[in-house]
Short mmCIF file of C-alpha atoms in Angstrom, two decimals:
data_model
loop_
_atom_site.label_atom_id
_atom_site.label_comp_id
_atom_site.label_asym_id
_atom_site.label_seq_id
_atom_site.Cartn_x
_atom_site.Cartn_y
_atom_site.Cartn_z
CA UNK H 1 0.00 0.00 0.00
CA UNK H 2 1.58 3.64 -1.39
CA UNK H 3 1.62 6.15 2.01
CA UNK H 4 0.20 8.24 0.08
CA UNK H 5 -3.37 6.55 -0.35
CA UNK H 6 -2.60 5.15 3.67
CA UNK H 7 -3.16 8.77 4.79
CA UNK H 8 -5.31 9.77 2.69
CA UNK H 9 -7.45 6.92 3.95
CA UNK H 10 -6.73 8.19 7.61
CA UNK H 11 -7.32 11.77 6.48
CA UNK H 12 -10.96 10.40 4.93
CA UNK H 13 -11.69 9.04 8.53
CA UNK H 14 -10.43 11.98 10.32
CA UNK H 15 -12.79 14.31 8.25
CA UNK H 16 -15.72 11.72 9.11
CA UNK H 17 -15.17 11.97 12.90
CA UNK H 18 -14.57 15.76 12.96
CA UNK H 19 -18.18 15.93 10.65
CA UNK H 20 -19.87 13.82 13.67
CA UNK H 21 -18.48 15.35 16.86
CA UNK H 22 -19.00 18.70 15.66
CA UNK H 23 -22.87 18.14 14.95
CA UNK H 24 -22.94 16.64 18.92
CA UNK H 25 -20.90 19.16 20.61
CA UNK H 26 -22.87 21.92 18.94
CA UNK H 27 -26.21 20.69 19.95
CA UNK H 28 -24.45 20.68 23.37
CA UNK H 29 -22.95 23.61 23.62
CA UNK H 30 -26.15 25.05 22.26
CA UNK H 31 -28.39 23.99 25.47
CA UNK H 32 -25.33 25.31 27.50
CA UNK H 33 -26.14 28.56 26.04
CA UNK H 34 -30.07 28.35 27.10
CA UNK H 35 -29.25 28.45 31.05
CA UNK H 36 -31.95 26.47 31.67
CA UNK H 37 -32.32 24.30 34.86
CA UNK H 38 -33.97 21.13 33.19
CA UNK H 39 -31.38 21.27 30.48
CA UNK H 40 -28.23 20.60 32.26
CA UNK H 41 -25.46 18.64 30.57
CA UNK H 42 -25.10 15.10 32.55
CA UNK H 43 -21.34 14.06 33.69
CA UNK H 44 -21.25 11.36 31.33
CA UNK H 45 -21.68 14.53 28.23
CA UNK H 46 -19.38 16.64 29.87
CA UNK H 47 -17.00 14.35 30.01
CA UNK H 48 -17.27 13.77 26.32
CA UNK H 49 -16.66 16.96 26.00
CA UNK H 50 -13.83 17.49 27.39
CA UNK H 51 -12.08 13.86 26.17
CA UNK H 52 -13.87 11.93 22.85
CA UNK H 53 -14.81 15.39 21.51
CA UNK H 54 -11.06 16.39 21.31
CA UNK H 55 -9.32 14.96 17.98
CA UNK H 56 -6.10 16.60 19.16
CA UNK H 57 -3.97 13.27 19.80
CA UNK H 58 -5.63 11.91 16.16
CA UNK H 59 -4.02 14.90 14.60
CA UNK H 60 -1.00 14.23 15.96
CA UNK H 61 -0.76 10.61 15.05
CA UNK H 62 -1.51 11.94 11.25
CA UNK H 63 1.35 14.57 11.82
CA UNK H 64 4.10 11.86 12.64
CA UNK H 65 2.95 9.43 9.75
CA UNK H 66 3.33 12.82 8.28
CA UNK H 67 6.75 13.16 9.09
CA UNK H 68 8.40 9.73 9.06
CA UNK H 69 9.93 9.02 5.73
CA UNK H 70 8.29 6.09 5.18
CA UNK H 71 4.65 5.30 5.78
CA UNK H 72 5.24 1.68 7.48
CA UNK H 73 8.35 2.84 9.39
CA UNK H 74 6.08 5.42 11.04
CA UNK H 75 3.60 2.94 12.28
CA UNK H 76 5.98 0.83 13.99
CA UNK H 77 7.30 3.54 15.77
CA UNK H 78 3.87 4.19 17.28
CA UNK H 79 2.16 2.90 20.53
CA UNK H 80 -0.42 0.98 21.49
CA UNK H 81 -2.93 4.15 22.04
CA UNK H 82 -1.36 5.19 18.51
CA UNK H 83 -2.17 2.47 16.58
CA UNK H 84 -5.39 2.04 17.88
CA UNK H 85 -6.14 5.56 16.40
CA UNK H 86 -5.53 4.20 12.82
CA UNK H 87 -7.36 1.54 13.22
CA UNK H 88 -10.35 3.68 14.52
CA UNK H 89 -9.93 6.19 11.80
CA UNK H 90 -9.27 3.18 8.71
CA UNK H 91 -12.51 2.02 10.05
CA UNK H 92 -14.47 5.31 9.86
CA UNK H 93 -12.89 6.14 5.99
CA UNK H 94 -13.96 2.18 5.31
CA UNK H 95 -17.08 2.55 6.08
CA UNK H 96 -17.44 5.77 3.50
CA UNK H 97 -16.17 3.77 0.81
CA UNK H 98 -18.62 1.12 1.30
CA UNK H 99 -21.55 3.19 1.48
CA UNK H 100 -20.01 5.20 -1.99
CA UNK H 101 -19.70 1.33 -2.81
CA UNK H 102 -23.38 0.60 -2.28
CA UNK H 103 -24.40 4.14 -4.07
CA UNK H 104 -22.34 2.99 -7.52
CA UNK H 105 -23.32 -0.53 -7.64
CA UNK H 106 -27.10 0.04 -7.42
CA UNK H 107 -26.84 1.98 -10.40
CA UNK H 108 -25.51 -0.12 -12.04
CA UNK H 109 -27.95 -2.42 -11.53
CA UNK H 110 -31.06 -3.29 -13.91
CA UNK H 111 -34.03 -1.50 -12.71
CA UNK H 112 -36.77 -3.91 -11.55
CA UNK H 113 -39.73 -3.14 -13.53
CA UNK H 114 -37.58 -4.37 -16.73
CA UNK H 115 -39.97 -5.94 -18.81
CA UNK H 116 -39.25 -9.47 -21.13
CA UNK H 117 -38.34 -9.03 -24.41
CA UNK H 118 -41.48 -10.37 -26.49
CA UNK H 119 -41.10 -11.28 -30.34
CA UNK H 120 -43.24 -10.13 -32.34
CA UNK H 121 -43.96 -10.96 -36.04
CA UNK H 122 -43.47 -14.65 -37.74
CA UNK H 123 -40.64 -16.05 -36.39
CA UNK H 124 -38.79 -19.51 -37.76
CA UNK H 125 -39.97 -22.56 -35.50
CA UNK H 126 -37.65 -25.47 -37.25
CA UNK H 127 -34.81 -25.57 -38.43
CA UNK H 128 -33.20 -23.84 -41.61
CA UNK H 129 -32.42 -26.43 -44.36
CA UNK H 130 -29.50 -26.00 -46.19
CA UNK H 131 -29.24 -27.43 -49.83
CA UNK H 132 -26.04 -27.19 -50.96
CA UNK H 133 -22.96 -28.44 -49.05
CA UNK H 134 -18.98 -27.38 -49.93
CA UNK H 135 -15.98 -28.47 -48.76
CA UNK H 136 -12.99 -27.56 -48.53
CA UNK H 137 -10.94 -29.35 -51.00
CA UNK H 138 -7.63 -28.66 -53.13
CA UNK H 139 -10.44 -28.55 -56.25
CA UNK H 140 -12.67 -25.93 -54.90
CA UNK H 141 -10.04 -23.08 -55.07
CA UNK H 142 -12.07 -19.82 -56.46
CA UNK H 143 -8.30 -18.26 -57.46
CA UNK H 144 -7.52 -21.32 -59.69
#
């Protein structure tokens, strides 16, 4: 696999993630903004907040792949945590391409409502007869 297509792969799931978060955490930071008593964040969404809603440490896995001179050299050199982080954001780009997958093949498709093809007109029900038989012999030369 080219680097070059590996991060752009990662860079495809990266964009996917940021797309997602950001339509959460502004719906959340939008009832912040009501100071209303009944619509209080819970711990568990402040928490996101502060941790899953920050893509600072996927960024900087993209920025040392970035960096390393070669593509597979730079993903040994990462951790556990790391590498986990690919994985995550291969998996997010994957599932893009399959649903762009799923979009091009349909088209491609026959449509349902095809109907048979029907002959019409008289049509030949036995076999053609044929009267005259040649083979190919040294005689039967037409340049001779």
């Amino acid at each position: 696999m080219s680097p070059h297509s590996s991060l752009a792969v990662l860079k495809k799931g990266l964009s996917v993630l940021k797309e997602t978060v950001k339509k959460r955490r502004d719906a959340l930071i939008d009832r912040l903004k009501k100071d209303d008593p009944k619509d209080r964040l819970t711990a568990d969404k402040e928490a996101w907040l502060d941790n899953d809603a920050n893509q600072v440490e996927e960024d900087a896995v993209i920025e040392k792949l970035e960096r390393a001179s070669d593509y597979e050299r730079g993903l040994s050199r990462l951790d556990t945590k790391e590498i986990g982080l690919v994985e995550r954001l291969k998996a997010l780009a994957g599932e893009v391409a399959e649903k762009v997958a799923d979009k091009v093949s349909k088209k491609r498709k026959r449509p349902e409502e095809r109907k048979d093809f029907v002959r019409t007109g008289k049509t030949a029900d036995v076999e053609p007869v044929f009267t005259h038989k040649e083979n190919a012999e040294q005689g039967n030369k037409w340049w001779r």
